[in-house]
Short mmCIF file of C-alpha atoms and ligand atoms in Angstrom, two decimals:
data_model
loop_
_atom_site.label_atom_id
_atom_site.label_comp_id
_atom_site.label_asym_id
_atom_site.label_seq_id
_atom_site.Cartn_x
_atom_site.Cartn_y
_atom_site.Cartn_z
CA MET A 11 0.00 0.00 0.00
CA GLU A 12 1.20 3.50 -0.77
CA LEU A 13 2.24 5.44 2.36
CA TYR A 14 -0.09 8.42 1.86
CA ASP A 15 -3.03 6.04 1.33
CA ALA A 16 -2.22 4.29 4.60
CA MET A 17 -2.00 7.65 6.40
CA ARG A 18 -5.42 8.70 5.09
CA HIS A 19 -7.08 5.32 5.67
CA THR A 20 -6.22 4.27 9.21
CA PRO A 21 -9.49 4.67 11.13
CA SER A 22 -10.19 3.43 14.63
CA CYS A 23 -11.59 -0.01 13.85
CA ARG A 24 -14.42 -0.96 16.22
CA TYR A 25 -15.59 -4.27 14.71
CA PHE A 26 -13.29 -7.23 14.05
CA THR A 27 -13.90 -10.69 12.64
CA ASP A 28 -13.00 -13.82 14.65
CA GLU A 29 -10.28 -14.76 12.18
CA PRO A 30 -6.94 -15.09 13.96
CA VAL A 31 -3.99 -12.92 13.00
CA PRO A 32 -0.83 -14.94 12.25
CA ASP A 33 2.11 -14.21 14.56
CA ALA A 34 4.22 -13.62 11.43
CA VAL A 35 2.04 -10.62 10.50
CA ILE A 36 2.36 -9.03 13.95
CA HIS A 37 6.09 -9.74 13.92
CA ARG A 38 6.46 -8.08 10.50
CA MET A 39 4.57 -5.01 11.73
CA LEU A 40 6.80 -4.73 14.81
CA ASP A 41 9.89 -5.28 12.67
CA HIS A 42 9.03 -2.25 10.52
CA ALA A 43 7.62 -0.07 13.32
CA ARG A 44 10.86 -0.33 15.32
CA PHE A 45 12.54 2.07 12.87
CA ALA A 46 10.59 4.93 14.45
CA SER A 47 12.48 7.83 15.94
CA SER A 48 13.05 8.09 19.70
CA GLY A 49 14.91 10.65 21.82
CA GLY A 50 18.66 9.98 21.54
CA ASN A 51 17.75 6.78 19.67
CA ARG A 52 17.36 5.14 23.09
CA GLN A 53 14.43 2.97 21.94
CA GLY A 54 12.95 2.63 25.40
CA TRP A 55 9.78 1.11 23.99
CA ARG A 56 8.74 -2.41 24.96
CA MET A 57 5.55 -4.19 23.87
CA VAL A 58 3.54 -7.01 25.39
CA VAL A 59 1.59 -8.85 22.67
CA VAL A 60 -1.45 -10.46 24.26
CA THR A 61 -3.18 -13.32 22.44
CA ASP A 62 -4.06 -15.61 25.36
CA PRO A 63 -7.88 -15.60 25.80
CA ASP A 64 -7.81 -15.44 29.62
CA LEU A 65 -5.27 -12.65 29.63
CA LYS A 66 -7.25 -10.74 26.98
CA LYS A 67 -10.32 -11.04 29.17
CA ALA A 68 -8.44 -9.65 32.17
CA VAL A 69 -7.13 -6.73 30.09
CA ALA A 70 -10.59 -6.06 28.64
CA ASP A 71 -12.11 -6.09 32.16
CA LEU A 72 -9.60 -3.47 33.30
CA HIS A 73 -10.28 -1.35 30.22
CA ARG A 74 -14.03 -1.55 30.88
CA LYS A 75 -13.49 -0.42 34.47
CA GLN A 76 -12.37 2.91 32.99
CA TRP A 77 -14.63 2.94 29.95
CA ASP A 78 -18.02 2.18 31.54
CA PRO A 79 -18.21 5.27 33.79
CA TYR A 80 -16.76 7.39 30.97
CA PHE A 81 -19.48 6.11 28.65
CA VAL A 82 -22.22 6.98 31.14
CA HIS A 83 -20.85 10.52 31.49
CA ALA A 84 -20.51 10.85 27.74
CA LEU A 85 -24.11 9.73 27.23
CA GLU A 86 -25.24 12.33 29.72
CA GLY A 87 -23.29 14.93 27.80
CA VAL A 88 -21.12 15.62 30.86
CA VAL A 89 -17.97 14.70 29.02
CA GLY A 90 -17.42 16.27 25.59
CA PHE A 91 -16.71 13.00 23.82
CA GLN A 92 -15.78 13.86 20.30
CA GLY A 93 -16.85 15.72 17.21
CA ASP A 94 -19.11 14.59 14.45
CA GLY A 95 -16.15 13.72 12.27
CA SER A 96 -16.54 16.74 10.02
CA GLY A 97 -13.13 17.78 11.24
CA SER A 98 -13.76 21.51 11.13
CA LYS A 99 -15.24 22.00 14.58
CA MET A 100 -16.20 20.02 17.63
CA GLU A 101 -19.91 19.29 17.66
CA HIS A 102 -21.50 17.34 20.42
CA GLY A 103 -24.80 15.56 20.48
CA THR A 104 -25.00 15.07 16.71
CA ASP A 105 -26.15 11.73 15.27
CA ARG A 106 -22.62 11.03 14.06
CA ALA A 107 -21.14 11.72 17.50
CA ARG A 108 -23.74 9.48 19.15
CA GLN A 109 -23.07 6.75 16.61
CA ARG A 110 -19.34 6.98 17.26
CA LEU A 111 -19.94 6.74 20.98
CA GLN A 112 -22.10 3.64 20.52
CA ARG A 113 -19.48 2.07 18.25
CA THR A 114 -16.79 2.74 20.83
CA ASP A 115 -18.94 1.12 23.52
CA ASP A 116 -19.50 -1.93 21.28
CA PHE A 117 -15.72 -2.12 20.91
CA ALA A 118 -15.10 -1.87 24.67
CA GLN A 119 -17.70 -4.52 25.51
CA ARG A 120 -16.13 -6.99 23.03
CA LEU A 121 -12.49 -6.09 23.47
CA HIS A 122 -11.65 -9.56 24.78
CA GLU A 123 -12.73 -10.99 21.40
CA VAL A 124 -10.27 -8.90 19.39
CA PRO A 125 -7.55 -11.28 18.15
CA VAL A 126 -4.46 -9.32 19.26
CA LEU A 127 -3.98 -6.72 21.98
CA VAL A 128 -0.65 -4.91 22.26
CA LEU A 129 0.40 -3.03 25.38
CA PRO A 130 3.14 -0.51 24.53
CA TYR A 131 5.35 0.55 27.45
CA VAL A 132 8.30 2.92 27.58
CA GLU A 133 11.25 2.80 29.98
CA LEU A 134 11.14 6.05 31.92
CA ALA A 135 14.91 6.25 32.38
CA THR A 136 15.36 6.56 28.60
CA LEU A 137 13.22 9.69 28.33
CA ALA A 138 14.54 13.24 28.20
CA VAL A 139 11.41 15.12 29.24
CA THR A 140 12.41 18.59 28.12
CA ASP A 141 9.14 20.26 29.16
CA GLN A 142 8.89 18.74 32.62
CA HIS A 143 9.58 21.99 34.49
CA LEU A 144 7.01 24.10 32.67
CA ASP A 145 3.79 25.08 34.40
CA ARG A 146 1.59 22.89 32.23
CA THR A 147 0.94 19.23 31.46
CA SER A 148 4.11 17.62 30.14
CA ILE A 149 3.78 16.05 26.69
CA VAL A 150 7.31 15.43 25.45
CA GLY A 151 7.99 12.07 27.15
CA GLY A 152 5.25 10.32 25.21
CA GLY A 153 6.91 11.38 21.97
CA SER A 154 9.43 8.57 22.32
CA LEU A 155 6.68 5.95 22.37
CA TYR A 156 3.95 7.27 20.08
CA THR A 157 6.17 7.43 16.99
CA PHE A 158 6.43 3.65 17.32
CA VAL A 159 2.70 3.35 18.02
CA GLN A 160 1.71 5.34 14.92
CA ASN A 161 4.09 3.22 12.83
CA LEU A 162 2.33 0.11 14.15
CA LEU A 163 -1.10 1.49 13.23
CA LEU A 164 0.08 2.31 9.71
CA ALA A 165 1.70 -1.12 9.41
CA ALA A 166 -1.61 -2.71 10.38
CA THR A 167 -3.38 -0.82 7.58
CA ASN A 168 -0.66 -1.95 5.19
CA GLU A 169 -1.38 -5.56 6.19
CA GLY A 170 -5.15 -5.10 5.68
CA LEU A 171 -5.74 -5.24 9.44
CA GLY A 172 -7.99 -2.94 11.43
CA SER A 173 -6.58 -1.23 14.49
CA SER A 174 -7.67 0.80 17.49
CA LEU A 175 -5.71 2.86 19.97
CA THR A 176 -7.05 3.60 23.43
CA THR A 177 -5.34 5.31 26.35
CA LEU A 178 -7.92 4.79 29.11
CA ILE A 179 -6.02 1.69 30.20
CA ALA A 180 -3.07 3.84 31.32
CA ALA A 181 -5.02 4.69 34.48
CA GLU A 182 -4.93 1.00 35.37
CA GLN A 183 -1.17 0.61 35.04
CA PRO A 184 -0.50 -0.86 38.51
CA LEU A 185 -2.91 -3.74 37.87
CA MET A 186 -1.75 -4.12 34.27
CA ASP A 187 1.86 -4.38 35.46
CA GLU A 188 0.89 -7.10 37.88
CA LEU A 189 -1.05 -8.96 35.21
CA LEU A 190 1.82 -8.83 32.71
CA GLY A 191 4.78 -9.06 35.10
CA VAL A 192 6.17 -5.68 34.08
CA PRO A 193 9.29 -4.63 36.04
CA PRO A 194 9.44 -1.22 37.75
CA GLY A 195 10.49 1.84 35.75
CA PHE A 196 8.14 1.52 32.77
CA ALA A 197 5.08 3.58 31.79
CA LEU A 198 2.10 2.17 29.93
CA GLY A 199 1.16 4.43 27.01
CA ALA A 200 -1.83 2.80 25.36
CA LEU A 201 -3.68 -0.32 24.45
CA LEU A 202 -3.68 -1.28 20.77
CA ALA A 203 -6.18 -3.70 19.26
CA PHE A 204 -5.55 -5.51 15.97
CA GLY A 205 -7.71 -7.83 13.89
CA TRP A 206 -9.33 -8.22 10.50
CA PRO A 207 -11.99 -5.51 10.11
CA VAL A 208 -15.65 -6.17 9.34
CA PRO A 209 -15.72 -4.20 6.05
CA GLU A 210 -19.33 -3.03 6.19
CA ARG A 211 -18.82 -1.62 9.69
CA GLN A 212 -15.56 0.19 8.95
CA TYR A 213 -15.53 3.96 8.33
CA THR A 214 -13.49 4.67 5.24
CA LYS A 215 -13.60 8.48 5.14
CA LEU A 216 -11.88 10.07 8.11
CA GLY A 217 -13.01 13.47 9.35
CA ARG A 218 -9.99 15.70 9.91
CA LYS A 219 -9.34 19.45 9.89
CA PRO A 220 -7.84 20.98 6.73
CA VAL A 221 -4.18 22.05 6.68
CA GLU A 222 -5.15 25.75 6.65
CA GLU A 223 -6.81 25.34 10.04
CA ILE A 224 -3.91 23.63 11.77
CA ALA A 225 -0.73 25.02 10.17
CA PHE A 226 0.52 28.60 10.08
CA ARG A 227 3.27 30.42 8.24
CA ASN A 228 5.86 32.42 10.12
CA GLY A 229 3.66 32.88 13.19
CA TRP A 230 0.27 31.94 14.51
CA ASP A 231 -1.97 34.29 12.50
CA ARG A 232 -1.47 33.31 8.83
CA PRO A 233 -2.73 29.97 7.56
CA PHE A 234 -0.10 27.93 5.75
CA VAL A 235 -1.24 27.70 2.14
CA ALA A 236 0.75 26.41 -0.79
CA ASP A 237 1.93 29.12 -3.21
C1 LIG B 17 -3.93 9.83 22.33
C2 LIG B 17 -5.20 9.13 21.87
C3 LIG B 17 -6.05 8.59 22.82
C4 LIG B 17 -7.19 7.89 22.44
N1 LIG B 17 -7.93 7.31 23.40
C5 LIG B 17 -8.97 6.55 23.03
C6 LIG B 17 -9.70 5.83 24.04
O1 LIG B 17 -9.38 5.89 25.22
N2 LIG B 17 -10.74 5.05 23.64
C7 LIG B 17 -11.06 4.95 22.33
O2 LIG B 17 -11.98 4.21 22.00
N3 LIG B 17 -10.40 5.62 21.34
C8 LIG B 17 -9.35 6.40 21.68
N4 LIG B 17 -8.64 7.04 20.71
C9 LIG B 17 -9.07 6.96 19.29
C10 LIG B 17 -9.77 8.25 18.89
O3 LIG B 17 -10.93 8.40 19.68
C11 LIG B 17 -10.14 8.20 17.40
O4 LIG B 17 -8.96 8.19 16.65
C12 LIG B 17 -10.96 9.41 17.01
O5 LIG B 17 -12.20 9.32 17.62
C13 LIG B 17 -11.16 9.54 15.54
O6 LIG B 17 -11.69 8.33 15.04
P1 LIG B 17 -11.19 7.84 13.62
O7 LIG B 17 -9.70 7.71 13.77
O8 LIG B 17 -11.87 6.53 13.39
O9 LIG B 17 -11.57 8.89 12.65
C14 LIG B 17 -7.52 7.76 21.07
C15 LIG B 17 -6.67 8.32 20.11
C16 LIG B 17 -5.51 8.98 20.51
C17 LIG B 17 -4.57 9.54 19.45
#
């Protein structure tokens, strides 16, 4: 698959078939994703690939512990969940937003059935967190894990697989560590789900903001447009 096609066609897949994913496919994806950039090329990322049904169930239960209350709040409109996919502005309470919320709940309730779950961790000692002393939420540390994660999602699309990324699980790291036998000193960044997508339930057109709304030339006030 052409790279730009993969970048434009990597939706959050919410419905997967039961068909197993060969280990060789996951290995190939990891083998390409590992060429991602990381701070100082320290490659502090580590992944746990979960295919065991009992373990998947335990992971899915922990994910639901976070998701279920979030879903209730989102339904009540307390939490601004997400836009309608038009990409140009956040709209809440639209049919599209409600449909997305329902699809995400379907995904969470059946997470244990997804063929492959990947838990990406990063070793904290490898991170140079250059914004850690600023008076705001630090974001830089994650940069040395999410380059790998995005590569994995693109690799999945290249293989014809569907994928989903969720971060709610990070709040359950202590129990996840216990479950997976993770040594101290690592941070859990996400939960990735991989499987063959159910084509008729897969969104193909992604809603994203246009370049002119997100990129500026020589400052913050002029949209970046091509000459
Ligand atoms: C940092 C990050 C955190 C996310 N967390 C969640 C999550 O906790 N649960 C979930 O279902 N999806 C999560 N997503 C997926 C987004 O909700 C999804 O990409 C977005 O709604 C757009 O959907 P689309 O990619 O199918 O267009 C997350 C994505 C990112 C990049």
